[in-house]
Coordinates of C-alpha atoms in Angstrom, one line a residue:
M11 CA 60.1 17.1 -1.7
P12 CA 59.3 14.6 1.1
S13 CA 60.3 15.7 4.6
S14 CA 63.0 13.7 6.3
P15 CA 61.9 11.4 9.2
K16 CA 62.0 12.9 12.6
T17 CA 64.6 11.7 15.1
P18 CA 63.0 9.6 17.8
Y19 CA 64.0 12.0 20.6
N20 CA 61.6 10.5 23.2
S21 CA 63.1 7.0 22.9
A22 CA 66.6 8.4 23.2
L23 CA 65.8 10.4 26.3
S24 CA 65.4 7.4 28.5
A25 CA 65.4 7.3 32.3
R26 CA 68.5 5.1 32.2
S27 CA 70.5 7.6 30.1
L28 CA 69.5 10.4 32.4
R29 CA 70.4 8.4 35.4
Y30 CA 73.9 7.8 34.0
L31 CA 74.4 11.5 33.6
H32 CA 73.2 12.1 37.2
E33 CA 75.7 9.5 38.5
I34 CA 78.5 11.2 36.5
E35 CA 77.6 14.5 38.1
V36 CA 77.4 13.0 41.6
H37 CA 80.6 11.0 41.5
G38 CA 82.7 13.3 39.3
G39 CA 83.4 11.1 36.3
V40 CA 82.4 8.2 34.1
R41 CA 84.6 5.6 35.8
A42 CA 83.5 6.6 39.3
A43 CA 79.8 6.5 38.2
A44 CA 80.4 3.0 36.7
D45 CA 81.9 1.8 39.9
A46 CA 79.0 3.1 41.9
L47 CA 76.5 1.3 39.6
S48 CA 78.7 -1.8 39.4
I49 CA 78.7 -1.7 35.6
N50 CA 81.3 -1.3 32.9
G51 CA 82.3 2.3 32.1
S52 CA 81.8 1.7 28.4
V53 CA 78.1 1.2 29.0
I54 CA 77.8 4.7 30.4
S55 CA 80.0 6.1 27.7
R56 CA 77.9 4.6 24.9
Q57 CA 74.6 5.9 26.4
V58 CA 76.0 9.4 26.8
A59 CA 77.5 9.4 23.3
N60 CA 74.1 8.3 21.9
L61 CA 72.4 11.2 23.6
E62 CA 75.0 13.6 22.2
R63 CA 74.6 12.1 18.7
V64 CA 70.8 12.2 18.7
Y65 CA 70.5 15.8 20.1
G66 CA 73.6 17.2 18.5
V67 CA 74.9 18.7 21.8
A68 CA 77.9 18.1 24.0
L69 CA 76.9 16.8 27.5
L70 CA 80.4 16.2 28.9
E71 CA 83.6 18.4 28.8
R72 CA 87.1 18.0 30.1
R73 CA 88.1 20.2 33.1
G74 CA 91.6 19.3 33.8
R75 CA 91.8 15.6 34.6
R76 CA 88.2 15.2 35.4
V77 CA 85.0 15.1 33.3
A78 CA 82.2 17.5 34.0
L79 CA 78.8 18.1 32.6
T80 CA 78.1 21.0 30.3
E81 CA 75.3 23.4 30.9
I82 CA 72.8 21.4 28.9
G83 CA 74.1 18.2 30.6
M84 CA 73.3 19.8 34.0
S85 CA 69.8 20.8 32.7
L86 CA 69.1 17.1 31.8
V87 CA 70.3 16.1 35.3
E88 CA 67.9 18.6 36.9
H89 CA 65.2 17.3 34.7
F90 CA 66.0 13.7 35.9
R91 CA 65.9 14.8 39.5
D92 CA 62.6 16.6 39.2
S93 CA 61.1 13.6 37.4
S94 CA 62.4 11.3 40.1
R95 CA 60.9 13.5 42.9
R96 CA 57.6 13.6 41.1
D97 CA 57.7 9.8 40.7
E98 CA 58.4 9.3 44.4
E99 CA 55.6 11.7 45.4
M100 CA 53.1 9.8 43.1
L101 CA 54.2 6.5 44.4
E102 CA 53.6 7.8 48.0
Q103 CA 50.2 9.1 46.9
L104 CA 49.3 5.7 45.3
E105 CA 50.3 3.9 48.4
D106 CA 48.2 6.3 50.5
Y107 CA 45.2 5.7 48.3
R108 CA 45.8 1.9 48.2
G109 CA 45.7 1.9 52.0
L110 CA 43.1 4.6 52.0
R111 CA 45.1 6.7 54.4
R112 CA 43.9 9.6 52.3
G113 CA 41.0 9.7 49.9
R114 CA 37.3 9.2 50.3
L115 CA 35.1 6.6 52.0
E116 CA 31.4 6.6 51.1
I117 CA 28.7 5.1 53.3
G118 CA 25.0 4.8 52.5
I119 CA 23.1 5.3 55.8
G120 CA 19.6 5.3 57.0
E121 CA 18.6 8.6 58.6
G122 CA 18.0 7.1 62.0
F123 CA 21.5 5.8 62.4
V124 CA 23.6 8.9 62.1
E125 CA 23.5 10.5 65.5
N126 CA 23.5 7.4 67.8
L127 CA 25.4 4.5 66.2
L128 CA 27.6 5.9 63.4
A129 CA 28.7 9.0 65.3
T130 CA 30.3 6.8 67.9
V131 CA 32.1 4.7 65.4
L132 CA 33.2 7.7 63.3
E133 CA 35.0 9.2 66.3
Q134 CA 37.2 6.1 66.5
F135 CA 37.6 6.0 62.7
S136 CA 38.7 9.6 62.4
L137 CA 41.4 9.1 65.1
Q138 CA 42.8 6.1 63.1
F139 CA 42.4 7.7 59.6
P140 CA 42.4 11.5 60.1
D141 CA 43.0 12.4 56.4
I142 CA 40.1 10.5 54.9
V143 CA 37.0 12.3 53.8
V144 CA 33.9 10.3 54.9
E145 CA 30.9 10.9 52.7
L146 CA 27.5 9.9 54.1
R147 CA 24.7 9.4 51.6
S148 CA 21.3 9.0 53.3
G149 CA 18.4 7.1 51.9
A150 CA 15.8 4.5 52.5
T151 CA 16.7 0.8 52.9
A152 CA 15.9 0.0 49.3
E153 CA 18.0 2.9 48.0
I154 CA 21.0 2.0 50.2
I155 CA 20.9 -1.6 48.9
V156 CA 21.0 -0.3 45.4
M157 CA 23.9 2.0 46.2
V158 CA 25.9 -0.9 47.6
R159 CA 25.0 -3.3 44.8
N160 CA 26.1 -0.7 42.2
D161 CA 29.3 0.2 44.1
E162 CA 28.2 3.7 44.6
V163 CA 29.2 3.4 48.2
D164 CA 31.7 1.2 50.1
M165 CA 29.1 -0.1 52.6
G166 CA 25.6 0.6 53.9
L167 CA 23.9 0.8 57.3
C168 CA 20.1 0.6 57.3
A169 CA 17.0 -1.0 58.7
G170 CA 15.6 -4.4 57.8
G171 CA 17.1 -7.5 56.3
S172 CA 18.3 -8.1 52.8
S173 CA 17.7 -11.1 50.6
D174 CA 19.6 -9.8 47.6
P175 CA 22.1 -12.4 46.5
A176 CA 24.6 -9.6 45.5
I177 CA 24.6 -8.2 49.1
R178 CA 26.6 -9.5 52.0
A179 CA 24.7 -8.5 55.1
R180 CA 25.2 -8.7 58.9
A181 CA 21.9 -8.4 60.6
F182 CA 21.3 -7.3 64.2
R183 CA 18.4 -6.8 66.5
A184 CA 17.8 -3.1 66.9
A185 CA 15.7 -1.1 69.4
P186 CA 12.0 -2.2 68.9
L187 CA 9.7 -0.4 66.5
C188 CA 7.7 2.1 68.6
A189 CA 4.8 4.4 68.2
L190 CA 5.9 8.0 68.9
V191 CA 3.4 10.7 70.0
S192 CA 3.5 14.1 71.7
P193 CA 3.2 14.2 75.5
Q194 CA -0.3 15.7 75.0
H195 CA -1.5 12.9 72.6
A196 CA -4.4 10.8 73.8
L197 CA -2.2 7.7 73.7
A198 CA 0.7 9.3 75.6
S199 CA -0.3 7.8 79.0
E200 CA -0.1 4.3 77.6
R201 CA 3.2 2.5 78.0
R202 CA 2.2 -0.3 75.7
I203 CA -0.4 -0.3 72.9
R204 CA -2.0 -2.9 70.7
V205 CA -1.8 -2.6 66.9
E206 CA -5.6 -2.3 66.6
Q207 CA -5.5 0.8 68.8
L208 CA -3.7 2.7 66.1
A209 CA -6.6 2.5 63.7
A210 CA -8.5 5.2 65.6
H211 CA -5.7 7.8 65.3
R212 CA -4.0 9.9 62.6
L213 CA -0.9 8.1 61.4
I214 CA 2.4 9.2 59.9
F215 CA 3.8 6.7 57.3
M216 CA 7.0 6.6 55.4
P217 CA 7.3 5.6 51.7
A218 CA 7.3 1.8 51.0
R219 CA 11.0 1.8 50.3
F220 CA 11.7 2.4 54.0
G221 CA 12.5 -0.6 56.1
V222 CA 10.4 0.9 58.9
Q223 CA 7.3 1.1 56.7
N224 CA 7.9 -2.6 55.6
Y225 CA 7.6 -3.6 59.3
L226 CA 4.5 -1.5 59.8
D227 CA 2.9 -3.0 56.8
S228 CA 3.7 -6.4 58.1
L229 CA 2.0 -5.5 61.4
S230 CA -1.1 -4.4 59.5
R231 CA -1.2 -7.7 57.4
A232 CA -0.6 -9.9 60.5
E233 CA -3.5 -8.3 62.3
R234 CA -5.7 -8.0 59.2
L235 CA -6.0 -4.2 59.7
N236 CA -6.3 -1.5 57.1
L237 CA -4.2 1.2 58.6
T238 CA -4.2 4.3 56.4
P239 CA -2.0 7.4 56.8
T240 CA -2.9 11.0 57.3
Y241 CA 0.7 12.0 56.5
R242 CA 3.4 10.4 54.5
C243 CA 6.9 11.8 54.4
D244 CA 10.4 10.6 53.5
L245 CA 12.4 12.1 56.4
F246 CA 12.4 10.8 59.9
S247 CA 13.0 14.3 61.1
A248 CA 9.8 15.5 59.4
A249 CA 7.8 12.6 60.9
Q250 CA 9.1 13.4 64.3
A251 CA 8.2 17.1 63.9
I252 CA 4.7 16.3 62.8
A253 CA 4.2 13.9 65.7
A254 CA 5.7 16.4 68.2
A255 CA 3.2 18.9 67.0
G256 CA 0.4 16.6 68.1
L257 CA -0.7 15.9 64.6
G258 CA -0.3 12.2 64.4
V259 CA 1.5 9.0 65.4
A260 CA 5.0 8.3 63.9
F261 CA 6.8 5.0 63.8
M262 CA 10.5 4.3 64.2
S263 CA 13.0 3.0 66.8
T264 CA 13.8 5.0 69.9
D265 CA 17.4 5.3 68.6
A266 CA 16.1 7.2 65.6
A267 CA 14.1 9.6 67.7
R268 CA 16.6 10.0 70.6
Q269 CA 16.8 13.8 70.4
Y270 CA 13.1 14.4 70.5
L271 CA 12.7 11.8 73.3
D272 CA 15.5 13.3 75.4
A273 CA 14.0 16.7 74.9
G274 CA 10.6 15.5 76.1
K275 CA 9.0 16.5 72.8
L276 CA 7.9 12.9 72.1
V277 CA 6.9 9.8 74.1
A278 CA 7.7 6.3 72.9
L279 CA 5.0 3.7 73.2
E280 CA 5.9 0.0 72.9
I281 CA 3.9 -1.8 70.2
D282 CA 2.7 -5.1 71.7
H283 CA 3.5 -7.4 68.8
P284 CA 6.4 -9.8 67.9
I285 CA 7.0 -8.1 64.6
A286 CA 7.7 -4.8 66.3
R287 CA 10.0 -6.5 68.8
E288 CA 12.0 -8.1 65.9
F289 CA 12.8 -4.8 64.2
G290 CA 16.3 -5.2 62.9
S291 CA 19.2 -3.3 61.3
Q292 CA 22.0 -4.4 59.0
V293 CA 25.4 -3.5 57.8
I294 CA 25.8 -4.4 54.1
R295 CA 28.5 -4.6 51.4
R296 CA 28.6 -6.0 47.9
V297 CA 29.5 -9.7 47.6
G298 CA 33.0 -9.9 46.2
R299 CA 34.0 -6.3 46.9
R300 CA 37.4 -5.9 48.5
L301 CA 37.4 -3.1 51.0
S302 CA 40.4 -0.9 51.6
P303 CA 42.1 -1.2 55.1
A304 CA 40.3 1.9 56.2
A305 CA 36.9 0.7 55.0
E306 CA 37.6 -2.8 56.5
F307 CA 38.3 -1.0 59.9
L308 CA 35.0 0.8 59.8
W309 CA 33.1 -2.4 58.7
T310 CA 34.6 -4.3 61.7
R311 CA 33.9 -1.5 64.2
L312 CA 30.3 -1.1 63.0
I313 CA 29.7 -4.9 63.5
K314 CA 31.4 -4.8 67.0
V315 CA 29.4 -1.9 68.2
M316 CA 26.1 -3.3 66.9
Q317 CA 26.8 -6.7 68.5
Q318 CA 27.1 -4.9 71.8
R319 CA 23.8 -3.1 71.6

């Protein structure tokens, strides 16, 4: 024997029907609820009667001259109130995320920018948006460009210039590319060195994907030199440690090596060449990407601070 079709309970349990029950409970009757909602009382009566018919329960009962909700009627009203509260909380949460007052902001950043430039900007940002988690993802210039292009991060801060048509970049002149050596190194007494002087020393290179290495390679090509490394590493901190130990010459800006320089563990030597003096940095975002208000704030602050450098 075929089963009978199920009653469409979910369609009957509408928010409008539950709201009518709620208004009856608040105002003490159908007519008072209708007046509060500026509708005809028969509209409310029909909705309540439909609920009672579908579920086979009584939702209203007479208590003297007034109408009151039954126990199951009050349960439905509490359900409505709980749902309304959850809806309000979710709407507030959505609004928070829309404005990114809460949530996560992801930044791809070159290693040499964390302590000096971004730390200053993040202090201002955290005061303005204290509930946002800022996630820093370090990488070489080429890696950060890929992160930005693929929307893995909101924006990037790295060395070099970008020619990628999918990337919107603001380029800035950074501290010059310098040679970094220990105070005991043979070159330490020099304040300025020529590119050809480097050929006689043990050198510390970065992988080709680093903007710093691109500049150094450009120096080599411009002077028609074959500079070869003794060490190659993918962390500025490692390059600084190797140079501070007197094992070679590292290359980066003075901003990137500030801690070692301030501690007297490294000496910065100016490289006497236009390419070294044109060493640049950039703030990047994907073309067409709409930033949240919080991300837009950070983007604007980064640009302002870099323009003042």
